[in-house]
Structure formats: C-alpha cells, structure tokens
Coordinates of C-alpha atoms in Angstrom, one line a residue:
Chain A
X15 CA 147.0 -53.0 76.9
X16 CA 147.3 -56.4 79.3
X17 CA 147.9 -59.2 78.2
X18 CA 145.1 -61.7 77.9
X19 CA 145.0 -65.7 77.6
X20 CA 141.7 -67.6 77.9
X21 CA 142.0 -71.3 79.1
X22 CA 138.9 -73.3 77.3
X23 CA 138.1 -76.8 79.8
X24 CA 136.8 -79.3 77.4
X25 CA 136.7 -82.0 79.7
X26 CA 133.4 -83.8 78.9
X27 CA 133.3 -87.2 78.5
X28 CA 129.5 -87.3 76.4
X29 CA 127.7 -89.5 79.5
X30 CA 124.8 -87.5 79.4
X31 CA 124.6 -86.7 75.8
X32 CA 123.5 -90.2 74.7
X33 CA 126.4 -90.0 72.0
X34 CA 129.8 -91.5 72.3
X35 CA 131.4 -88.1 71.2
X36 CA 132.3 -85.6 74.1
X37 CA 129.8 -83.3 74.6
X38 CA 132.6 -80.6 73.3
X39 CA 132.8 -82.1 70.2
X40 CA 129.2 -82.6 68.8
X41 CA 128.2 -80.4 66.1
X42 CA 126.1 -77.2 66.6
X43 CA 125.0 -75.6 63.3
X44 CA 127.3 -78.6 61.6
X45 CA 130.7 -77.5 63.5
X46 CA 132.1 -79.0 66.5
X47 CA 130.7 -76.9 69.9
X48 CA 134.6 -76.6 70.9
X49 CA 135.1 -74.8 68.1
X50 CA 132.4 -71.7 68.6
X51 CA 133.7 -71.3 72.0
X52 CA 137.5 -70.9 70.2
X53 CA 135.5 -68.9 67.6
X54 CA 133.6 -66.3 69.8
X55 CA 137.4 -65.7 71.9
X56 CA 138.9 -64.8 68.3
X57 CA 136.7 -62.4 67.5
X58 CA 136.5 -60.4 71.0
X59 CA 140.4 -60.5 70.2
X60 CA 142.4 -61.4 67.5
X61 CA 145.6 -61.9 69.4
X62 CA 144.4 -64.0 72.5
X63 CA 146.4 -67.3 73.4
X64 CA 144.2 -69.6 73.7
X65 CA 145.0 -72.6 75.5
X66 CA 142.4 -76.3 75.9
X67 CA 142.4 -78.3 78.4
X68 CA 141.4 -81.7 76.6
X69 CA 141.1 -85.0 78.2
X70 CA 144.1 -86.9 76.8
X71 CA 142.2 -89.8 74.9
X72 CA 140.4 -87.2 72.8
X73 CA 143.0 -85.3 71.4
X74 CA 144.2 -87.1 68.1
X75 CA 140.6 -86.9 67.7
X76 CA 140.5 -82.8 68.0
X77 CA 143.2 -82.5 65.6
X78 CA 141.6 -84.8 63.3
X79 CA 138.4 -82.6 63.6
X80 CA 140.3 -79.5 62.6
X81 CA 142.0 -80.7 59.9
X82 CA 138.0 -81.9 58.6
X83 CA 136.9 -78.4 59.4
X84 CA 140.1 -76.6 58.1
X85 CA 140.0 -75.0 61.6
X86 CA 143.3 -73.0 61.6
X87 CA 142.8 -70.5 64.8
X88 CA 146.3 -70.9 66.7
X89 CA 145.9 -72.6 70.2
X90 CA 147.4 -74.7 72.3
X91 CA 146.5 -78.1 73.5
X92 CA 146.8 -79.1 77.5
X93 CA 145.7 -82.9 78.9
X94 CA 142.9 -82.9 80.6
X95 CA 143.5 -83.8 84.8
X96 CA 141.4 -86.2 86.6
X97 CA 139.1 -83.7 88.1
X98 CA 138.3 -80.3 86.3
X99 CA 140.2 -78.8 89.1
X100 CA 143.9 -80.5 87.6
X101 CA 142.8 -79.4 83.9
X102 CA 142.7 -76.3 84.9
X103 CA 145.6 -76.0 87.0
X104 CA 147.4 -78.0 84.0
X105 CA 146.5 -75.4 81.7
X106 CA 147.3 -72.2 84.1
X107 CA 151.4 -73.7 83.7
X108 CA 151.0 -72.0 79.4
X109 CA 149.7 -68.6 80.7
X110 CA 152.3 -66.5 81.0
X111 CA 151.9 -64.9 84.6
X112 CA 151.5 -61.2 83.7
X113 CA 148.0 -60.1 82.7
X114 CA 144.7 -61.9 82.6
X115 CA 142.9 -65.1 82.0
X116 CA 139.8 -66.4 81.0
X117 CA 138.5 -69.1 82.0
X118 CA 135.6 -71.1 80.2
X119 CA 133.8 -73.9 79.5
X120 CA 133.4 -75.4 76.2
X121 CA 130.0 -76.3 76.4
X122 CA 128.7 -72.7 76.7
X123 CA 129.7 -71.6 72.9
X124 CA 127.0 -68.7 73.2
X125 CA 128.7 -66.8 75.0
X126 CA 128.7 -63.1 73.7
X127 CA 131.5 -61.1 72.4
X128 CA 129.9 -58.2 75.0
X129 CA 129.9 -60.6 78.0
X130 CA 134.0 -61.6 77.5
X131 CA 134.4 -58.0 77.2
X132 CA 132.8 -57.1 80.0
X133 CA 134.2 -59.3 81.9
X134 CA 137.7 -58.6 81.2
X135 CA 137.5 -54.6 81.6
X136 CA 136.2 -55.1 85.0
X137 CA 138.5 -57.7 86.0
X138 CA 141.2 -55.2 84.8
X139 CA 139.4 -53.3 87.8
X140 CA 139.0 -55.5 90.8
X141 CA 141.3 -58.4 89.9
X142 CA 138.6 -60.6 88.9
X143 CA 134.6 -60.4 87.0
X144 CA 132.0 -63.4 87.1
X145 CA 129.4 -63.1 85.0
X146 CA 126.0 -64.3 86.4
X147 CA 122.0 -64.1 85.6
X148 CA 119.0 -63.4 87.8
X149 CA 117.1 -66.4 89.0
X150 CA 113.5 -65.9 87.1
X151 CA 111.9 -69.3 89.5
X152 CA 111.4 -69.3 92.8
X153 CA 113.4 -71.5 94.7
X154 CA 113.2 -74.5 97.6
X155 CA 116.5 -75.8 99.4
X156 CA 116.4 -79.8 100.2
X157 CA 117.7 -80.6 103.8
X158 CA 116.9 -84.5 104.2
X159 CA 113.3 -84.9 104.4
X160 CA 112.3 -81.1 104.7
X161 CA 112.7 -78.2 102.2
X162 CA 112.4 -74.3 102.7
X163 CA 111.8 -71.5 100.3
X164 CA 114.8 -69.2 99.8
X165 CA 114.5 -65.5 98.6
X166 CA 115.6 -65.8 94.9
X167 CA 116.3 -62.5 94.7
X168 CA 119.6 -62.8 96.8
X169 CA 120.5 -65.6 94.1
X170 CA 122.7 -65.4 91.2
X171 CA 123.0 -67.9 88.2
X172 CA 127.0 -68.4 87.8
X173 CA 128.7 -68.4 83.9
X174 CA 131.7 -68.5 82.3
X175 CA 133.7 -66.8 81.3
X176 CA 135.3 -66.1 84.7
X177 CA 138.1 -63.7 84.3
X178 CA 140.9 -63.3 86.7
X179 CA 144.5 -61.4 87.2
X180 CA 146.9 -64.3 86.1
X181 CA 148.9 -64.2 88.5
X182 CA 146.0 -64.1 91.5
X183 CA 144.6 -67.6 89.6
X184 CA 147.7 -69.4 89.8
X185 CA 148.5 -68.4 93.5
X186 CA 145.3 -69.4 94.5
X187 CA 145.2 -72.5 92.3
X188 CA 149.0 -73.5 94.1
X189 CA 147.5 -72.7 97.9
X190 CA 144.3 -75.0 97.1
X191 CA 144.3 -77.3 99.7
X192 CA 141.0 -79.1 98.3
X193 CA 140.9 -80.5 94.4
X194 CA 137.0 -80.9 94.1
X195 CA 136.2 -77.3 92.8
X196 CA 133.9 -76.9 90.2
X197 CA 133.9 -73.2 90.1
X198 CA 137.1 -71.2 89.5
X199 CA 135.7 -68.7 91.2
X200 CA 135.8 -70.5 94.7
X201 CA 139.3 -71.2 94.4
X202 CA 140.2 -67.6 94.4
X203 CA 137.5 -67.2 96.9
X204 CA 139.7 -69.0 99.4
X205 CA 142.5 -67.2 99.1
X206 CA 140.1 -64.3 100.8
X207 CA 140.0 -62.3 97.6
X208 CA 136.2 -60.6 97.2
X209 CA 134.2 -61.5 94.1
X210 CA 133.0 -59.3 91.8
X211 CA 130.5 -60.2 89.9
X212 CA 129.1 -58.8 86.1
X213 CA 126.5 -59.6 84.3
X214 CA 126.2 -62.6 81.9
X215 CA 124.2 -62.9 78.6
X216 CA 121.1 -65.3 78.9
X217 CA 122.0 -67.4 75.5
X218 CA 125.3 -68.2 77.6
X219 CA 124.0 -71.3 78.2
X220 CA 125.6 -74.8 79.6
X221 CA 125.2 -77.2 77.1
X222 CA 124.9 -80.8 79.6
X223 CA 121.7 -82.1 77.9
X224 CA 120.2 -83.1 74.3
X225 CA 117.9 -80.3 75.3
X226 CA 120.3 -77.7 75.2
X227 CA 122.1 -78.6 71.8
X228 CA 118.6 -78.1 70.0
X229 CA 118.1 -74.8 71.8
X230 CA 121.3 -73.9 70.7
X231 CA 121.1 -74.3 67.8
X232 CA 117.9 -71.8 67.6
X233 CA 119.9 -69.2 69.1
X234 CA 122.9 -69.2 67.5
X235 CA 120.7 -69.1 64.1
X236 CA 118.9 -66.2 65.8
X237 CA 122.6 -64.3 67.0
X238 CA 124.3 -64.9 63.6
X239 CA 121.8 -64.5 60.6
X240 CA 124.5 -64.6 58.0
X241 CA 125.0 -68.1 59.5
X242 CA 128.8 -68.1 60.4
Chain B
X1 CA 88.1 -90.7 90.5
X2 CA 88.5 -87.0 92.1
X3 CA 87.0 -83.9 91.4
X4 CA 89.7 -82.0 89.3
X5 CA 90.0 -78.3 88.4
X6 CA 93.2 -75.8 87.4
X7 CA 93.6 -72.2 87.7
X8 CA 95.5 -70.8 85.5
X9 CA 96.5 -67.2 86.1
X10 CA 97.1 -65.3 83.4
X11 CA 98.3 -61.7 85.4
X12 CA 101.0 -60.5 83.0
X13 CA 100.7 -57.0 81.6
X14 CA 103.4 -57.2 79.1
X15 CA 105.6 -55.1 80.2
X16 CA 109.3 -57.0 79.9
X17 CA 107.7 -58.2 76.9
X18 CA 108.6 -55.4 74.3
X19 CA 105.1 -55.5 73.2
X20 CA 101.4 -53.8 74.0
X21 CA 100.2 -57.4 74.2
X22 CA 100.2 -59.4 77.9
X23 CA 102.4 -61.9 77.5
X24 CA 99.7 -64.4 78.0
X25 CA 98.0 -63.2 74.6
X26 CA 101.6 -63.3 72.6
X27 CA 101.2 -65.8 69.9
X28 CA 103.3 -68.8 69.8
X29 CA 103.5 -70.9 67.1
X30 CA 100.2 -69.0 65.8
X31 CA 98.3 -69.5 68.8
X32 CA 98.1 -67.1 72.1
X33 CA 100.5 -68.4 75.0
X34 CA 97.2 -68.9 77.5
X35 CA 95.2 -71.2 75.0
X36 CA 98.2 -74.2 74.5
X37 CA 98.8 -73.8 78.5
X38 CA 94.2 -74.0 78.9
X39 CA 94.8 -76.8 75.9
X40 CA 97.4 -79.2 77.8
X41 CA 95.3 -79.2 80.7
X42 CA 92.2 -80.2 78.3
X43 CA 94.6 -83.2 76.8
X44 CA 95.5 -84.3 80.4
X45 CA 91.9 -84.6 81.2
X46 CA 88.8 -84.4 79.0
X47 CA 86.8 -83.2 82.2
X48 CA 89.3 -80.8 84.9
X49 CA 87.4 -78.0 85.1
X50 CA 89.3 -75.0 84.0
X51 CA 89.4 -71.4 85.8
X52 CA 91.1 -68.3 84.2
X53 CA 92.6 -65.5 86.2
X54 CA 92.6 -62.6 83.9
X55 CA 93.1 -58.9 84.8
X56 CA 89.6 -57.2 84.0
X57 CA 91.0 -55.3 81.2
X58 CA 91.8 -58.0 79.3
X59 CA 88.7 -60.1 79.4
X60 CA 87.4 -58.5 76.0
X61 CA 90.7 -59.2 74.5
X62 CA 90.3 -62.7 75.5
X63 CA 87.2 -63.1 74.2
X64 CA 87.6 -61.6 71.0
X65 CA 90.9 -64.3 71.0
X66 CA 88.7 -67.1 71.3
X67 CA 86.4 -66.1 68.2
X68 CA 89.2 -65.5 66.0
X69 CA 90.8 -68.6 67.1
X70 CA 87.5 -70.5 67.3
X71 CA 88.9 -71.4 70.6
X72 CA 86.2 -73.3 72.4
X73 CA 87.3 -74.9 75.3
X74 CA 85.0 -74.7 78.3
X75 CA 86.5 -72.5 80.6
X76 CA 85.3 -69.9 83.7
X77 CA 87.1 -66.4 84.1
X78 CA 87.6 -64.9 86.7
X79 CA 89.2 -61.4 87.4
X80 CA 92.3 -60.7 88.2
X81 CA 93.6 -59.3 91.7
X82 CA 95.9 -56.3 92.3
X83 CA 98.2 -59.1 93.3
X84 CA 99.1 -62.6 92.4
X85 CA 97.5 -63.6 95.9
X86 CA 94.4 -62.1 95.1
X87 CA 93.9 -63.5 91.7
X88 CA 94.5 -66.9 93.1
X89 CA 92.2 -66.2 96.0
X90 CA 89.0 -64.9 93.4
X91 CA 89.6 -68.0 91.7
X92 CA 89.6 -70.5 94.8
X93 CA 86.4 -69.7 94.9
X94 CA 85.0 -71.0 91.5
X95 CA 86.8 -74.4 92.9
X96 CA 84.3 -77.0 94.4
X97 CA 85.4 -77.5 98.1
X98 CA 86.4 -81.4 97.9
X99 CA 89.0 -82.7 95.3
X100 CA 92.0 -81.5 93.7
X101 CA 93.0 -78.0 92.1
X102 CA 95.8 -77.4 90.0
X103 CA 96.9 -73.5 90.0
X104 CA 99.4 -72.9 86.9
X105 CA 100.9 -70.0 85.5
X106 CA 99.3 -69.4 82.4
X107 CA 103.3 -68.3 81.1
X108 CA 104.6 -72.0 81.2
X109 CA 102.4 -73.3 78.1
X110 CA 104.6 -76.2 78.0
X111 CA 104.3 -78.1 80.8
X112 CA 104.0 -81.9 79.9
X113 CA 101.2 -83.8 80.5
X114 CA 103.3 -86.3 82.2
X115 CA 104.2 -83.2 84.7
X116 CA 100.7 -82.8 85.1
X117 CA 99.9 -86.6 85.7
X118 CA 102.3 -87.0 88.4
X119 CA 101.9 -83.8 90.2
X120 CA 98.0 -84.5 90.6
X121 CA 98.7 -88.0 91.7
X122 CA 101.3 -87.2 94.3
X123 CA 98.8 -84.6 95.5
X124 CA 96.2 -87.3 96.2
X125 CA 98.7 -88.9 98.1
X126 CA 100.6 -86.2 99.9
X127 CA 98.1 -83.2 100.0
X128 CA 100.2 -81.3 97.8
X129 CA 103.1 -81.8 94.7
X130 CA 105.2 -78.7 93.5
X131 CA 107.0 -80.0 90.2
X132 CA 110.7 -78.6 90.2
X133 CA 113.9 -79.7 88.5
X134 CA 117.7 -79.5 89.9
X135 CA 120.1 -76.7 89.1
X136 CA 122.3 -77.0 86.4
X137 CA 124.8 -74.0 87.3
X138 CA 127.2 -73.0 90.3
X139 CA 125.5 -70.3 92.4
X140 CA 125.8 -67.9 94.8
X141 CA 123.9 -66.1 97.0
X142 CA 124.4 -62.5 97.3
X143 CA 124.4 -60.0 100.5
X144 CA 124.7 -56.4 100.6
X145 CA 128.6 -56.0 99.1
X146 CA 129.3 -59.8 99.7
X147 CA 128.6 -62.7 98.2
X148 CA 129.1 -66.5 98.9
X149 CA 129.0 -69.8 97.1
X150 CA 125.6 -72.1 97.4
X151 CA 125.8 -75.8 97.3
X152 CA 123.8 -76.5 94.3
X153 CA 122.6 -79.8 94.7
X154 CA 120.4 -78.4 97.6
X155 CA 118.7 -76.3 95.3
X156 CA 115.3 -76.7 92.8
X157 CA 113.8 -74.6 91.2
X158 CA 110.2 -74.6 91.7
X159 CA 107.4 -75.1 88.4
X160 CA 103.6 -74.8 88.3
X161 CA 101.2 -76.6 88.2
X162 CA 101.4 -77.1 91.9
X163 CA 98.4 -79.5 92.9
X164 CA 97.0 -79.2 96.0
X165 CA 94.1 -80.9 97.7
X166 CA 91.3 -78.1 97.4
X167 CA 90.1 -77.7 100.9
X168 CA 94.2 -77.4 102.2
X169 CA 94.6 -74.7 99.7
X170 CA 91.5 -73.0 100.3
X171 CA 92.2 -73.3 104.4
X172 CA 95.9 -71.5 103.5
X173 CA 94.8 -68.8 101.4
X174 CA 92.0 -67.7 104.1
X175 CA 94.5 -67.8 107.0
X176 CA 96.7 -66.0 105.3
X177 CA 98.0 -62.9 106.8
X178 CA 100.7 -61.1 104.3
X179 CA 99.5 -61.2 100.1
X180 CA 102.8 -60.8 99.0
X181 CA 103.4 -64.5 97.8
X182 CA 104.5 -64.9 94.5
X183 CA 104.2 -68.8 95.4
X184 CA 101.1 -71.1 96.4
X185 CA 103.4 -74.1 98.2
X186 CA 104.7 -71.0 100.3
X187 CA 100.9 -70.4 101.1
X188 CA 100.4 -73.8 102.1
X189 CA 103.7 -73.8 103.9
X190 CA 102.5 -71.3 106.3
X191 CA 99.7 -73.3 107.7
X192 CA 102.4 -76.0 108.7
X193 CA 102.0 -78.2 105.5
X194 CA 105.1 -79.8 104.5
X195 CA 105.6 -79.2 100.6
X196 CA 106.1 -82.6 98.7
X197 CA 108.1 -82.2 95.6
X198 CA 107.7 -83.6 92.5
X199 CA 109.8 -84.0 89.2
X200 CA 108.9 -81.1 86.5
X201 CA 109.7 -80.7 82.9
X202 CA 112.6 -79.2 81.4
X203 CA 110.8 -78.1 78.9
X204 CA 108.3 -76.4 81.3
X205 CA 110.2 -73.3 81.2
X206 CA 107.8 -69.4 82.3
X207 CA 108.2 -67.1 79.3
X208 CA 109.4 -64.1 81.4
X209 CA 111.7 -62.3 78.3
X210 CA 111.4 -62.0 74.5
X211 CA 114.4 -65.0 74.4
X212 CA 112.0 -67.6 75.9
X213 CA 109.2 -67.0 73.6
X214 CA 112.3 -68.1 71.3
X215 CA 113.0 -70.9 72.8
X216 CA 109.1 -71.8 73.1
X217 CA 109.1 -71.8 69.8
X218 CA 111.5 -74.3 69.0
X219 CA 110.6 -76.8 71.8
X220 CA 107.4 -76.9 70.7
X221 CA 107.7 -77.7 67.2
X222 CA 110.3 -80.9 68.6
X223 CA 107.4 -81.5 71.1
X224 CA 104.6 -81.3 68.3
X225 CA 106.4 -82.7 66.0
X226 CA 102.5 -82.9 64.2
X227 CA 101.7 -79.3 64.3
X228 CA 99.4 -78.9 66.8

C-alpha cells in the first residue's frame, strides 16, 4: 500500500461569487463547499493526510468555521502563494516524498469517491492519472478577428483530482522555470513526463459561478439521498 | 421588421437517454423537452414562424403530445433526414427566401430569450450570429497516444440558435458537397462566410445524458420561478 496525501487549493478569493466569502467557503447543502471536498477524500480513505492550501487572510476564518460545524477531520493548514502555482508548491513542502498526491480544487466538492480512486490506481501505474470529460458542443477557436471550427472529438474537458507520484510533482514543481500554471498537469508536462489521462465524473463540476452553487446543490441531493 | 422563422430539429432517437422515448419527447417539468424549446421561440416573438424537424416515426407521437398537452402552438413539421444535414436541408425549404431563420436544436429548451434577441439582431447586421460562451476548464487536445495542453481562452463553445440570413443559409446548404456537418455556421463557413459570434446562455445547456435533464430541471424552476 503507497502512501497517499491529497493537497486541497482553496485559493478563491469570492470575486465572481457576488459574496464577500471565498467561493470555498459558501455553503452547499448548509456546509462550507471546502468541507465536502475534505469530506469525499475521507471517505475514499480514511487515513489520507490531507493538506489546504488557504490564502493567509482566510484562515482564522476556516478554523472558526470548523469549530461552528464541529468539523473534526485531521488536516493540515498551508498559506496560500500569490499565484495558485506557489500554493501548491507551498503545500507539496508537507507531503512526505514517498508515494502519491492528489491534487484538487476546492471548488469541485462533487467529485466521486470512483473518480479519486481511479485516478490513484492508475497513477500507481504510469506515474500520473488526469481525469477528464468528452466535449458534448462543438467548438470554434478565436485568433483576432477570425475563428475556425476545431474537431471536438480530439478535445478533453480537464478535472481534478490530478494524481501524481510525489516525488515526480515536487521535481517538476522545483525545475519550473514559469509560475503562471493553472494546471498541475502542465508542470509535470514540462519535465517531459507523458500524461495519462482517466476518466472524470460529469457532477465533478467547477464551482466559479452562482450558477454552479445551485446546480450543486441538485446533485449532491441527487448523489447522497440520506442527505449527509 | 424582418420576416422571421426557426427550425428546430428535433433528430434524437433516445438512445443515450435510458429511455424508449426521443429525448425531445422526455418530459421536463411535466412538459415534453421540444414544446418549452417551440414555446421560447413563441415568447420571443408572437409571429416567427416555426418549422419542426422530426424523424417520420415520431410525427404521430408528436401529435398525440400536442392533444394531451393541448399544445397549440402554430407550427409546420417537416421530416427528418437520415442526417442532421438533411433534416435541416427539408426544412430550409418551408423557409420564405428573404429574412432571417433561426435553426435550434430542439435539446437546448432553455435558451433565453435574450440569447434569442441578440443572436437575430446581430444576424441582421452580420449575416449570421452563433451564440457561444467561454470555457471554464483547462483542456487538452488529444492525438493518437499523445496529448497536449490547449490555451483555453481561445476556445467557445458553440450554442444554437444560430441565426442566419435565410438566402446565405439556403445558398450554403445547396453548395454543399459533404452532409456530415453536425454544425450550420460550419455550413455557412464553407461558402467563405465569416462566422460572427455572439454571447449565449449558460443556462442554454443540450440535454445529451440523463444528468442534464437533472439539471434542466432545476434551472428551470429558478428561471420560472412562476411555474410555467
């Protein structure tokens, strides 16, 4: 058995929320979103470290949430960086290097207990798993003025949980010679690793608009009748 | 004023569905998918003339849906092709030359009027408007074994209706020498048109699997908040 770690990035700042919470903290089904992303990690494993990565000005708030919610799941608590990039790389310093590492974003707390699974066992595999979806639209690239169709088959729809050997994450997170990544993925990429990719689960969604809270908020009363 | 007229094309068979219906005929919120999508098109404009592009074996069905539902709507129907090309192209021609036609997938019953509005006015300026919205997600585009990061802000991904100015889209789909196209713009695209885009809804979302019928569900009772 490896050991695994999942790093959670909580680094929303609630701009396009139209709330002055974080978008990581406002409540889905009356608890904070961070905490059914914790949630769904705990119950693929009960012995995962789980590590956030929490802008800095946010955190007495966090603890004050748990204590409100009686939230006892064990984790660990890393400042946020200035760019998603430094949060991250922050966070990798409490892994321990052995093993493998999630990591997620916050703001999808639908992900399924299948997907982390998934995406661990074949990262256990190849070194590293990123779950993605079909593209079900067609879609037109913008270049200036003009755009062109592109064949959506060829296109996949990236998620998190992005699962990685530990200690090929932290190598390529030290070589990075650029700190505007948005996508952990690339960051191995350019190490020359190859990435493998797994499927996703389409509830796995991003939650970036008021939109998306209220359709989350369907699904997860649709994915957990007994309501927990 | 302009002569106005849609098409909606209604070609599903059901089959990603889980269910005998099309997905077309699958209630939602008590009333069959095609009728809200033919209904929106009625609240945008008392007078567009309305086309439906039904397979033949459904047009009984149909029928026998509009009694039940008292669902009396003036609308034509035509039948479907073996492709989505030629459904489009036997309804082109229930379309007076001069004006504007719509052509909408009957699956995305919850366009917005306001979609609507400014996708038939940007026509009248432009020749054509395809509604799409940005991408949300990283995403990558995948080749044979390989696969490779795609900016995303160069991406949309493309909604109906697209509005075209009739005798443009009637000129593209006689040219036309391949009926593959799954897209009108591409269509038009081939006769040297450049596509305009337009902004769509984020509600407007094409009920493809069993989890957007879901989600159809709940955006529509936020949308309606009155019921109908």
């Amino acid at each position: 058995m490896f050991e695994r770690s999942v790093i959670i990035v909580a680094g929303g700042s609630g701009s396009r929320m139209n709330s002055s919470l974080p978008k990581q903290f406002l409540p889905l089904a009356g608890l904070p979103i961070l905490m059914h992303s914790v949630n769904v990690f705990r119950r693929f494993d009960r012995s995962i470290s789980i590590v956030i990565a929490l802008p800095e000005q946010f955190i007495t708030q966090w603890r004050e949430l748990c204590l409100k919610h009686q939230f006892i799941e064990k984790h660990l608590i890393t400042p946020g960086g200035i760019t998603r990039f430094h949060s991250v790389n922050n966070a990798l310093v409490m892994v321990p290097d052995h093993g493998f590492v999630a990591i997620h974003d916050a703001v999808r707390p639908l992900v399924s207990v299948e997907t982390i699974h998934t995406a661990f066992l074949e990262a256990e595999h190849y070194g590293n798993a990123i779950p993605c979806l079909q593209v079900n639209e067609s879609v037109r690239r913008v270049e200036g003025e003009m755009n062109f169709p592109v064949p959506r088959n060829s296109l996949k729809l990236i998620q998190t949980p992005q699962v990685f050997r530990t200690a090929l994450i932290k190598k390529a997170y030290a070589l990075a010679d650029r700190h505007d990544y948005t996508d952990d993925a690339t960051v191995l990429e350019a190490t020359g690793e190859k990435i493998h990719l797994v499927k996703g689960n389409v509830e796995n969604i991003k939650i970036t608009h008021p939109f998306d809270l209220l359709l989350a908020e369907t699904l997860l009363k649709e994915m957990l009748p007994s309501g927990s």
